CSV table of C-alpha atoms in Angstrom, one decimal:
chain,number,residue,atom,x,y,z
A,22,MET,CA,-5.4,13.2,5.8
A,23,PRO,CA,-3.9,16.7,5.4
A,24,THR,CA,-6.3,19.5,4.6
A,25,ASN,CA,-4.8,20.0,1.2
A,26,VAL,CA,-5.8,16.6,-0.1
A,27,ASN,CA,-9.3,17.6,-1.2
A,28,SER,CA,-7.9,20.6,-3.1
A,29,ASP,CA,-5.4,18.3,-4.9
A,30,LEU,CA,-8.3,15.9,-5.8
A,31,HIS,CA,-10.8,18.4,-6.8
A,32,ASP,CA,-10.7,22.3,-7.2
A,33,SER,CA,-7.9,24.0,-5.3
A,34,SER,CA,-9.9,27.1,-5.3
A,35,SER,CA,-12.9,25.6,-3.4
A,36,VAL,CA,-13.6,26.6,0.2
A,37,PHE,CA,-14.9,24.3,2.9
A,38,ASP,CA,-17.7,25.6,5.0
A,39,LYS,CA,-17.1,25.6,8.8
A,40,ASP,CA,-18.9,22.2,9.3
A,41,GLU,CA,-16.8,20.5,6.6
A,42,GLU,CA,-13.5,22.1,8.0
A,43,PHE,CA,-14.3,20.8,11.4
A,44,LEU,CA,-15.1,17.3,10.0
A,45,GLU,CA,-11.8,17.4,8.2
A,46,TYR,CA,-10.0,18.5,11.4
A,47,LEU,CA,-11.6,15.4,13.2
A,48,ARG,CA,-10.4,13.1,10.4
A,49,ARG,CA,-6.9,14.5,10.4
A,50,THR,CA,-6.7,14.1,14.2
A,51,ALA,CA,-8.0,10.5,13.9
A,52,TYR,CA,-5.2,9.7,11.5
A,53,GLU,CA,-2.7,11.3,13.8
A,54,LEU,CA,-3.9,9.2,16.7
A,55,ARG,CA,-3.7,6.1,14.6
A,56,SER,CA,0.0,7.0,14.0
A,57,VAL,CA,0.5,7.4,17.8
A,58,LYS,CA,-1.1,4.0,18.4
A,59,ALA,CA,1.2,2.4,15.9
A,60,THR,CA,4.3,4.0,17.5
A,61,LEU,CA,3.2,2.9,21.0
A,62,SER,CA,2.5,-0.6,19.8
A,63,LEU,CA,5.8,-0.9,18.0
A,64,PHE,CA,7.6,0.5,21.0
A,65,ALA,CA,5.9,-2.0,23.3
A,66,GLU,CA,6.8,-4.9,21.0
A,67,THR,CA,10.4,-4.0,20.4
A,68,SER,CA,11.6,-2.7,23.7
A,69,SER,CA,13.4,-5.2,25.9
A,70,ASN,CA,13.8,-2.9,28.9
A,71,LEU,CA,10.1,-2.7,30.0
A,72,ASP,CA,8.8,-4.6,32.9
A,73,ASP,CA,5.4,-6.3,33.0
A,74,GLN,CA,3.7,-3.3,34.6
A,75,GLN,CA,5.2,-0.9,32.0
A,76,GLN,CA,4.1,-3.2,29.2
A,77,ALA,CA,0.6,-3.3,30.5
A,78,THR,CA,0.5,0.5,30.9
A,79,ILE,CA,1.4,1.0,27.3
A,80,LYS,CA,-1.0,-1.6,26.1
A,81,ASP,CA,-3.7,0.2,28.0
A,82,LEU,CA,-2.7,3.5,26.3
A,83,VAL,CA,-2.8,1.8,22.9
A,84,THR,CA,-6.3,0.6,23.6
A,85,VAL,CA,-7.5,4.1,24.6
A,86,VAL,CA,-5.8,5.8,21.7
A,87,GLY,CA,-7.2,3.2,19.3
A,88,TYR,CA,-10.7,3.8,20.7
A,89,ALA,CA,-10.4,7.5,20.5
A,90,SER,CA,-9.1,7.5,16.9
A,91,GLU,CA,-11.8,5.1,15.6
A,92,GLY,CA,-14.4,7.1,17.4
A,93,LEU,CA,-13.3,10.4,16.0
A,94,LEU,CA,-13.1,8.8,12.5
A,95,SER,CA,-16.6,7.5,12.8
A,96,LYS,CA,-18.0,10.9,13.8
A,97,SER,CA,-16.1,12.7,11.1
A,98,MET,CA,-17.5,10.5,8.4
A,99,VAL,CA,-21.1,11.7,9.0
A,100,GLY,CA,-20.8,14.7,6.7
A,101,GLN,CA,-18.1,13.4,4.3
A,102,LYS,CA,-19.2,13.4,0.6
A,103,THR,CA,-18.5,9.7,-0.3
A,104,HIS,CA,-20.3,6.8,-1.9
A,105,HIS,CA,-20.8,5.2,1.4
A,106,LYS,CA,-24.2,4.0,0.4
A,107,ASN,CA,-22.8,1.9,-2.3
A,108,ARG,CA,-21.0,-1.4,-2.2
A,109,GLN,CA,-17.2,-0.7,-2.1
A,110,TYR,CA,-14.0,-2.8,-2.2
A,111,THR,CA,-13.6,-3.6,1.5
A,112,LEU,CA,-10.9,-5.3,3.3
A,113,VAL,CA,-12.5,-7.7,5.9
A,114,TYR,CA,-9.4,-7.9,8.0
A,115,LEU,CA,-8.9,-4.1,8.4
A,116,SER,CA,-12.7,-3.7,9.1
A,117,ALA,CA,-12.5,-6.2,11.8
A,118,SER,CA,-9.3,-4.5,13.2
A,119,GLU,CA,-11.0,-1.2,13.4
A,120,VAL,CA,-14.1,-2.6,15.2
A,121,ILE,CA,-11.9,-4.3,17.7
A,122,ASP,CA,-10.1,-1.0,18.4
A,123,GLY,CA,-13.4,0.5,19.5
A,124,LYS,CA,-14.5,-2.6,21.5
A,125,LYS,CA,-11.2,-2.8,23.5
A,126,ALA,CA,-12.0,0.4,25.3
A,127,GLU,CA,-15.8,-0.4,25.5
A,128,TYR,CA,-15.1,-3.8,27.1
A,129,ARG,CA,-11.9,-3.4,29.2
A,130,GLN,CA,-12.3,-6.8,31.0
A,131,ILE,CA,-12.2,-8.7,27.6
A,132,LYS,CA,-9.1,-9.7,25.8
A,133,PHE,CA,-9.5,-9.5,22.1
A,134,ASN,CA,-7.3,-11.4,19.7
A,135,LEU,CA,-7.3,-10.9,15.8
A,136,SER,CA,-5.4,-13.0,13.3
A,137,GLY,CA,-5.5,-13.6,9.6
A,138,ILE,CA,-4.3,-16.6,7.6
A,139,ASN,CA,-3.7,-17.4,4.0
A,140,ASN,CA,-2.8,-13.8,3.2
A,141,SER,CA,-6.4,-13.0,4.0
A,142,GLN,CA,-5.4,-9.5,5.2
A,143,PHE,CA,-5.4,-8.5,1.6
A,144,ASP,CA,-8.7,-10.1,0.5
A,145,PHE,CA,-11.5,-8.0,-0.7
A,146,ILE,CA,-15.3,-8.3,-0.7
A,147,LYS,CA,-17.9,-5.8,-2.1
A,148,ILE,CA,-20.0,-4.5,0.6
A,149,ASN,CA,-21.0,-1.1,2.2
A,150,PRO,CA,-18.3,-0.8,4.9
A,151,GLU,CA,-20.8,0.4,7.5
A,152,ASP,CA,-22.8,-2.7,7.0
A,153,LEU,CA,-19.8,-5.0,7.5
A,154,ASN,CA,-18.7,-3.1,10.6
A,155,PHE,CA,-22.3,-3.3,12.0
A,156,LEU,CA,-22.2,-7.2,11.6
A,157,ILE,CA,-18.9,-7.6,13.2
A,158,SER,CA,-19.6,-5.2,16.0
A,159,SER,CA,-23.0,-6.8,16.8
A,160,ILE,CA,-21.7,-10.4,16.8
A,161,ILE,CA,-18.9,-9.2,19.2
A,162,ASP,CA,-21.5,-7.7,21.5
A,163,ARG,CA,-23.4,-11.0,21.6
A,164,SER,CA,-20.2,-12.8,22.4
A,165,VAL,CA,-19.3,-10.4,25.1
A,166,LYS,CA,-22.7,-10.9,26.7
A,167,ALA,CA,-22.5,-14.7,26.4
A,168,SER,CA,-19.0,-14.5,28.1
A,169,GLY,CA,-20.3,-12.5,31.1
A,170,ASN,CA,-18.1,-9.5,30.0
A,171,LYS,CA,-14.8,-11.5,30.8
A,172,GLY,CA,-12.3,-13.8,29.3
A,173,GLU,CA,-11.2,-13.7,25.7
A,174,ILE,CA,-12.8,-13.3,22.3
A,175,LEU,CA,-11.0,-14.5,19.2
A,176,LEU,CA,-11.5,-13.2,15.7
A,177,LEU,CA,-10.1,-15.1,12.8
A,178,VAL,CA,-10.1,-13.9,9.1
A,179,TYR,CA,-9.3,-16.5,6.5
A,180,SER,CA,-10.3,-17.2,2.8
A,181,ASN,CA,-10.6,-19.9,0.2
A,182,GLN,CA,-11.0,-19.5,-3.5
A,183,ASN,CA,-14.6,-18.3,-3.3
A,184,TYR,CA,-15.2,-16.7,0.1
A,185,VAL,CA,-13.7,-14.5,2.7
A,186,TRP,CA,-14.7,-15.6,6.3
A,187,VAL,CA,-14.7,-13.9,9.7
A,188,THR,CA,-15.2,-16.1,12.7
A,189,VAL,CA,-15.9,-14.7,16.2
A,190,THR,CA,-15.3,-17.1,19.0
A,191,ASP,CA,-16.1,-16.9,22.7
A,192,HIS,CA,-15.8,-19.2,25.7
A,193,GLY,CA,-19.1,-18.3,27.2
A,194,GLU,CA,-22.4,-20.0,27.7
A,195,LYS,CA,-23.2,-22.8,25.3
A,196,ILE,CA,-26.0,-22.1,22.7
A,197,SER,CA,-28.6,-24.7,22.4
A,198,GLN,CA,-28.8,-27.0,19.4
A,199,GLU,CA,-32.2,-25.5,18.6
A,200,GLU,CA,-30.6,-22.1,18.5
A,201,VAL,CA,-27.8,-23.4,16.3
A,202,ASP,CA,-30.2,-24.9,13.9
A,203,ASN,CA,-32.4,-21.9,13.9
A,204,THR,CA,-30.2,-18.7,13.8
A,205,ASP,CA,-33.3,-16.6,14.5
A,206,LEU,CA,-33.1,-17.7,18.1
A,207,ALA,CA,-29.4,-17.2,18.5
A,208,PHE,CA,-29.9,-13.4,18.6
A,209,ASP,CA,-32.4,-12.0,21.0
A,210,ASN,CA,-33.1,-8.8,19.1
A,211,ASP,CA,-35.6,-9.1,16.2
A,212,SER,CA,-34.6,-5.8,14.6
A,213,PHE,CA,-31.0,-6.8,14.7
A,214,PHE,CA,-31.8,-10.2,13.1
A,215,SER,CA,-33.8,-8.6,10.4
A,216,ARG,CA,-31.0,-6.3,9.5
A,217,ILE,CA,-28.3,-8.9,9.6
A,218,HIS,CA,-30.2,-11.0,7.2
A,219,GLU,CA,-31.0,-8.1,4.9
A,220,ILE,CA,-27.3,-7.3,4.8
A,221,LEU,CA,-26.4,-10.9,4.0
A,222,ARG,CA,-29.1,-11.1,1.4
A,223,GLN,CA,-27.9,-7.9,-0.4
A,224,ASN,CA,-24.3,-9.1,-0.4
A,225,ASN,CA,-24.8,-12.9,-1.0
A,226,GLY,CA,-23.4,-13.5,2.5
A,227,LYS,CA,-23.6,-16.6,4.7
A,228,VAL,CA,-23.9,-17.0,8.5
A,229,SER,CA,-23.4,-20.1,10.6
A,230,ILE,CA,-23.1,-21.0,14.3
A,231,SER,CA,-21.4,-23.7,16.1
A,232,SER,CA,-21.4,-24.2,19.9
A,233,SER,CA,-20.0,-26.7,22.5
A,234,ASP,CA,-19.4,-26.7,26.1
A,235,LYS,CA,-16.0,-25.0,25.5
A,236,GLU,CA,-16.7,-22.4,23.0
A,237,THR,CA,-19.2,-20.8,20.6
A,238,SER,CA,-18.3,-19.5,17.1
A,239,VAL,CA,-20.3,-17.3,14.8
A,240,THR,CA,-19.0,-17.2,11.2
A,241,LEU,CA,-19.8,-14.7,8.4
A,242,GLY,CA,-18.9,-15.4,4.8
A,243,PHE,CA,-18.9,-13.2,1.7
A,244,PRO,CA,-17.9,-13.8,-1.9
A,245,ILE,CA,-14.3,-12.9,-2.5
A,246,VAL,CA,-13.7,-10.4,-5.3
A,247,GLN,CA,-10.6,-9.8,-7.4
A,248,SER,CA,-8.4,-7.1,-5.8
A,249,PRO,CA,-8.8,-3.7,-7.3
A,250,SER,CA,-5.9,-2.7,-9.6
A,251,TRP,CA,-4.7,0.0,-7.2
A,252,MET,CA,-4.1,-2.5,-4.3
A,253,VAL,CA,-0.7,-3.9,-3.7
A,254,ASP,CA,-0.1,-7.0,-1.6
A,255,ASN,CA,3.5,-7.6,-2.6
A,256,ILE,CA,6.3,-5.7,-4.0
A,257,THR,CA,8.8,-6.7,-6.7
A,258,LEU,CA,12.2,-5.0,-6.6
A,259,ASN,CA,15.3,-5.3,-8.8
A,260,TYR,CA,18.7,-6.0,-7.5
A,261,GLY,CA,20.3,-2.7,-6.6
A,262,ASP,CA,17.1,-0.7,-6.3
A,263,ILE,CA,16.9,2.3,-4.0
A,264,VAL,CA,13.7,2.2,-1.9
A,265,VAL,CA,12.7,5.7,-1.0
A,266,VAL,CA,10.3,6.0,1.9
A,267,LEU,CA,8.6,9.4,2.5
A,268,SER,CA,6.7,10.0,5.7
A,269,ASP,CA,6.8,12.3,8.6
A,270,ASP,CA,5.7,9.5,10.9
A,271,THR,CA,8.5,7.7,12.7
A,272,SER,CA,6.5,4.6,13.1
A,273,VAL,CA,6.1,4.2,9.4
A,274,HIS,CA,9.9,4.4,8.8
A,275,ASN,CA,10.4,1.9,11.6
A,276,GLU,CA,8.0,-0.6,10.0
A,277,TRP,CA,9.9,-0.4,6.7
A,278,ASP,CA,13.1,-0.9,8.4
A,279,THR,CA,11.7,-4.1,10.0
A,280,CYS,CA,10.3,-5.2,6.6
A,281,PHE,CA,13.8,-4.9,4.9
A,282,LYS,CA,15.8,-5.9,7.9
A,283,GLU,CA,19.2,-7.2,7.0
A,284,GLU,CA,18.4,-7.0,3.3
A,285,LYS,CA,21.7,-6.3,1.4
A,286,ARG,CA,20.5,-6.5,-2.2
A,287,ILE,CA,18.7,-3.1,-2.1
A,288,SER,CA,19.2,0.2,-0.2
A,289,LEU,CA,16.7,2.0,1.9
A,290,GLU,CA,16.5,5.8,2.0
A,291,HIS,CA,14.2,7.6,4.6
A,292,VAL,CA,13.0,11.1,3.9
A,293,THR,CA,10.6,13.2,5.9
A,294,SER,CA,9.5,15.9,3.5
A,295,VAL,CA,8.5,16.4,-0.1
A,296,GLU,CA,11.5,18.7,-0.7
A,297,LYS,CA,14.0,16.1,0.5
A,298,ALA,CA,12.3,13.4,-1.6
A,299,VAL,CA,12.5,15.4,-4.7
A,300,ALA,CA,16.1,16.4,-4.2
A,301,PHE,CA,17.2,12.9,-3.4
A,302,ILE,CA,15.3,11.2,-6.3
A,303,ASN,CA,16.5,13.8,-8.9
A,304,SER,CA,20.1,13.0,-7.9
A,305,LYS,CA,19.8,9.3,-8.6
A,306,ASN,CA,19.2,7.0,-11.6
A,307,LYS,CA,15.4,7.2,-11.5
A,308,GLU,CA,15.0,3.8,-13.2
A,309,SER,CA,16.4,2.3,-10.0
A,310,VAL,CA,14.1,4.2,-7.6
A,311,PHE,CA,11.1,2.5,-6.0
A,312,PHE,CA,9.0,5.2,-4.2
A,313,ILE,CA,6.9,4.5,-1.1
A,314,ALA,CA,5.1,7.6,0.0
A,315,ASP,CA,2.8,8.5,2.9
A,316,PHE,CA,-0.2,10.2,1.4
A,317,ASP,CA,-1.3,11.5,4.7
A,318,LEU,CA,1.5,13.9,5.5
A,319,VAL,CA,0.5,16.1,8.4
A,320,ASN,CA,0.4,19.9,8.1
A,321,LYS,CA,2.2,20.1,4.8
A,322,GLU,CA,1.5,22.3,1.9
A,323,SER,CA,2.3,19.5,-0.6
A,324,ASN,CA,1.9,15.8,-0.7
A,325,ALA,CA,3.3,12.7,-2.4
A,326,LEU,CA,1.8,13.6,-5.8
A,327,GLN,CA,4.2,16.6,-5.9
A,328,VAL,CA,7.2,14.3,-5.8
A,329,LEU,CA,5.9,12.4,-8.8
A,330,LEU,CA,5.3,15.6,-10.8
A,331,LYS,CA,8.6,17.2,-9.9
A,332,THR,CA,10.8,14.1,-10.4
A,333,MET,CA,9.1,12.4,-13.4
A,334,ILE,CA,10.2,9.1,-12.0
A,335,PRO,CA,8.8,6.0,-13.7
A,336,TRP,CA,5.6,4.9,-11.9
A,337,GLN,CA,7.1,2.4,-9.4
A,338,THR,CA,5.2,4.0,-6.6
A,339,VAL,CA,3.1,3.0,-3.6
A,340,PHE,CA,0.8,5.5,-1.7
A,341,MET,CA,0.4,4.6,1.9
A,342,VAL,CA,-3.0,5.7,3.3
A,343,SER,CA,-4.5,5.8,6.7
A,344,ASN,CA,-8.1,5.3,5.6
A,345,HIS,CA,-8.5,2.3,3.3
A,346,SER,CA,-12.1,3.1,2.5
A,347,ASP,CA,-11.6,6.8,1.5
A,348,GLN,CA,-12.9,6.3,-2.1
A,349,SER,CA,-11.7,9.8,-3.2
A,350,VAL,CA,-8.1,8.9,-2.6
A,351,LEU,CA,-8.4,5.4,-4.0
A,352,GLU,CA,-10.0,6.6,-7.2
A,353,PHE,CA,-7.4,9.3,-7.5
A,354,ALA,CA,-4.5,6.9,-7.0
A,355,ASN,CA,-6.0,4.6,-9.6
A,356,LYS,CA,-6.4,7.5,-12.1
A,357,ILE,CA,-2.7,8.4,-12.0
A,358,GLY,CA,-1.6,4.8,-11.9
A,359,VAL,CA,0.0,4.1,-8.6
A,360,TRP,CA,-0.6,1.4,-5.9
A,361,VAL,CA,-2.2,1.9,-2.6
A,362,LEU,CA,-1.2,0.2,0.7
A,363,PRO,CA,-3.1,0.8,3.9
A,364,LYS,CA,-0.7,1.7,6.6
A,365,GLN,CA,-2.1,-1.0,9.0
A,366,LEU,CA,-0.8,-3.6,6.6
A,367,ILE,CA,2.8,-2.5,6.2
A,368,SER,CA,3.9,-5.3,8.5
A,369,LYS,CA,2.0,-7.8,6.3
A,370,ILE,CA,3.5,-6.9,2.9
A,371,THR,CA,5.8,-9.3,1.3
A,372,TYR,CA,8.5,-8.6,-1.3
A,373,ARG,CA,10.8,-10.3,-3.7
A,374,ILE,CA,14.0,-9.1,-5.4
A,375,VAL,CA,14.8,-10.3,-8.9
A,376,ASP,CA,18.3,-10.3,-10.4
A,377,THR,CA,17.3,-9.1,-13.8
A,378,LYS,CA,17.2,-5.4,-14.8
A,379,ARG,CA,13.9,-3.6,-14.5
A,380,GLU,CA,11.9,-4.0,-17.7
A,381,VAL,CA,12.3,-1.1,-20.0
A,382,VAL,CA,8.9,0.5,-20.9
A,383,ALA,CA,8.2,0.0,-24.6
A,384,PRO,CA,8.3,3.2,-26.5
A,385,VAL,CA,5.3,4.3,-28.7
A,386,LYS,CA,5.7,6.0,-32.1
A,387,ILE,CA,4.1,9.3,-31.4
A,388,ASP,CA,5.3,12.5,-33.0
A,389,LEU,CA,3.4,15.0,-31.0
A,390,VAL,CA,1.4,15.2,-27.7
A,391,VAL,CA,-1.2,17.8,-26.9
A,392,ILE,CA,-2.0,18.4,-23.2
A,393,ASP,CA,-4.9,20.8,-22.3
A,394,ASN,CA,-7.7,20.4,-19.7
A,395,ASP,CA,-10.0,22.5,-22.0
A,396,LYS,CA,-11.4,19.7,-24.2
A,397,SER,CA,-12.8,22.1,-26.8
A,398,PHE,CA,-9.5,24.0,-27.2
A,399,ALA,CA,-7.5,20.8,-27.1
A,400,ASP,CA,-9.5,19.2,-29.9
A,401,ASN,CA,-9.4,22.3,-32.0
A,402,LEU,CA,-5.7,22.5,-31.6
A,403,THR,CA,-5.3,18.8,-32.4
A,404,ARG,CA,-7.3,19.3,-35.6
A,405,HIS,CA,-5.3,22.3,-36.5
A,406,LEU,CA,-2.0,20.3,-36.2
A,407,ARG,CA,-3.3,17.3,-38.0
A,408,LYS,CA,-4.4,19.5,-40.9
A,409,LYS,CA,-1.0,21.2,-40.9
A,410,HIS,CA,1.0,18.0,-40.5
A,411,PRO,CA,-1.2,15.1,-41.9
A,412,SER,CA,1.7,12.6,-41.6
A,413,ALA,CA,2.2,13.2,-37.9
A,414,ALA,CA,1.0,10.7,-35.2
A,415,ILE,CA,-0.7,12.9,-32.5
A,416,GLN,CA,-2.0,12.0,-29.1
A,417,THR,CA,-4.2,14.3,-27.1
A,418,TYR,CA,-4.5,14.4,-23.2
A,419,TYR,CA,-7.1,16.4,-21.2
A,420,ASP,CA,-5.5,15.5,-17.9
A,421,PRO,CA,-1.8,16.1,-17.2
A,422,HIS,CA,-1.9,13.1,-14.7
A,423,GLU,CA,-2.9,10.8,-17.6
A,424,PHE,CA,0.0,12.0,-19.7
A,425,LEU,CA,2.5,11.8,-16.8
A,426,LYS,CA,1.4,8.2,-16.1
A,427,VAL,CA,2.6,7.0,-19.6
A,428,LEU,CA,5.5,9.5,-20.0
A,429,PRO,CA,8.2,6.9,-19.9
A,430,ARG,CA,6.7,5.3,-23.1
A,431,TYR,CA,7.4,8.5,-25.1
A,432,PRO,CA,10.8,9.0,-26.9
A,433,LYS,CA,12.9,12.0,-25.9
A,434,ASP,CA,12.4,13.8,-29.2
A,435,VAL,CA,8.6,13.8,-29.1
A,436,LYS,CA,7.1,17.3,-29.4
A,437,ILE,CA,5.1,18.2,-26.4
A,438,VAL,CA,2.5,21.0,-26.7
A,439,ILE,CA,1.1,21.8,-23.2
A,440,ASP,CA,-1.2,24.5,-21.9
A,441,ASN,CA,0.0,26.5,-19.0
A,442,ASP,CA,-3.3,26.6,-17.1
A,443,LEU,CA,-4.1,23.0,-16.6
A,444,GLY,CA,-6.7,23.4,-13.8
A,445,ALA,CA,-4.5,21.1,-11.7
A,446,ASN,CA,-2.2,21.6,-8.8
A,447,ILE,CA,0.8,22.3,-11.1
A,448,THR,CA,1.2,24.6,-14.1
A,449,GLY,CA,2.3,23.7,-17.6
A,450,LEU,CA,5.5,25.8,-17.0
A,451,GLU,CA,6.4,23.7,-14.0
A,452,ILE,CA,5.8,20.5,-15.9
A,453,SER,CA,7.8,21.8,-18.8
A,454,LYS,CA,10.8,22.5,-16.6
A,455,GLN,CA,10.7,19.0,-15.2
A,456,LEU,CA,10.3,17.5,-18.8
A,457,SER,CA,13.4,19.4,-19.7
A,458,ALA,CA,15.2,18.0,-16.7
A,459,ALA,CA,14.2,14.5,-17.9
A,460,ASP,CA,15.8,15.2,-21.3
A,461,TYR,CA,12.7,16.1,-23.2
A,462,LYS,CA,13.8,19.0,-25.5
A,463,ASN,CA,10.8,19.8,-27.8
A,464,ILE,CA,8.5,21.6,-25.5
A,465,TYR,CA,5.8,24.2,-26.6
A,466,LEU,CA,4.0,26.1,-23.8
A,467,VAL,CA,0.6,27.3,-24.8
A,468,THR,CA,-0.5,30.3,-22.7
A,469,GLY,CA,-2.9,33.2,-22.7
A,470,SER,CA,-0.7,34.9,-20.0
A,471,ASN,CA,2.2,37.3,-20.3
A,472,PHE,CA,5.4,36.2,-18.5
A,473,ALA,CA,8.0,38.4,-17.1
A,474,GLN,CA,11.3,38.6,-19.0
A,475,GLY,CA,13.4,35.6,-18.1
A,476,GLU,CA,10.6,33.7,-16.4
A,477,VAL,CA,10.3,31.2,-19.2
A,478,PRO,CA,13.5,29.3,-20.0
A,479,ASP,CA,15.0,29.4,-23.5
A,480,TYR,CA,14.5,25.8,-24.0
A,481,ILE,CA,10.6,26.3,-23.9
A,482,THR,CA,8.9,27.7,-27.0
A,483,LEU,CA,6.0,30.0,-26.1
A,484,VAL,CA,2.9,29.6,-28.2
A,485,PRO,CA,0.4,32.4,-27.4
A,486,LYS,CA,-3.3,31.3,-27.5
A,487,GLY,CA,-5.1,32.7,-30.5
A,488,SER,CA,-1.9,32.7,-32.6
A,489,MET,CA,-1.0,29.1,-33.0
A,490,ASP,CA,1.1,29.8,-36.2
A,491,SER,CA,3.1,32.6,-34.4
A,492,LYS,CA,6.6,32.8,-35.8
A,493,GLY,CA,6.2,29.2,-37.2
A,494,THR,CA,7.0,27.7,-33.9
A,495,LEU,CA,5.2,24.4,-34.9
A,496,ASP,CA,6.8,24.2,-38.4
A,497,LYS,CA,9.5,21.8,-37.3
A,498,LEU,CA,7.0,18.9,-37.0
A,499,PRO,CA,7.7,16.0,-39.3
């Protein structure tokens, strides 16, 4: 992800030490290599002018790039401050895919084949991702050994109502019935077997083995969990919608072109920068915009969040991410109310288009909104306003993102009192200008700073901190 993401999610004034900066560089490089891999794969699949040798060369490059990207990502996560020790929402299909990327370079004589059925690519379990990767990796290693480091190994991910299963199948030496009946004997490393069963026990998992003269399969199963609210596995669009795709990665645009190929009921607009996305969306009827944004823009000073803040579009938004297990990004997306889609699953996403108009967000009967990240000050200001206007319905927000998430519910005549210093990556003045552009007229900017003449537009009423009754600026409240 770009280096500015952490400053967006946390404190923009924080400074990484050299070790963290280096780890961040490794992560960013890993994501860029994933994009290169995706581009090469798409080129190999769609080009009709390549001979067999050229196809093979490109596939070899895809394997090497995949191994390099996952290796870098693995190394970069060593020092990352995450909740990796805890059980997380984990996509089994993507975990298997990432393990295979590493194994392809490790076992060049083996052909790996991964498939998912019953929409299992979007099925979640709760597990430590490192534990799941260890299980899949170790079973693949056993299969490679049984196959004599040659042939083909198949991985199948599927699910039913209760479990997500991953089956690893090889065509190597048959396992005896005694070993099948007693899984302790199926693995020749006691410490490994001890760990695998500890992981299974902690996560209510299951393991089974079947073996014949033709093939041997090891199957892992874990209880399926309801998808988190931030995950999107299908998209509902309205007839005439404009789907705006923001990314500086050509392969991402190509995949969405493929997804909506020959679809005439909507239009698709590709943009490569935040500035272009903002300009385009602000020039359209925002109710008809569906926004799909790459959260991992490379070497940019701003990201997809800036588009949402600067356009005030309704929250029909999907963030595409490279790392589906980055909890900081997932929690942030959930906080501001947008969906998340791992880039690796773009080709798996389904959509439907409905002929009805997009449902209008039900308004709320609120007379005044207070927005200030200083809870003490915000609460005192709210008490002051309630005392002064006891009949007014007042809502207080300590986070501008929480307010923006529900903005479409508020009528255009609501009075909005917003602090200029919000401790976020946008100021109250910037939000106020966008509110005005979205036809919100009653805007009061609370500030302890002095602005230059003409810096604050006339449609914004300045309210100096410490003088909340200054010039009766709030007297027009009902």
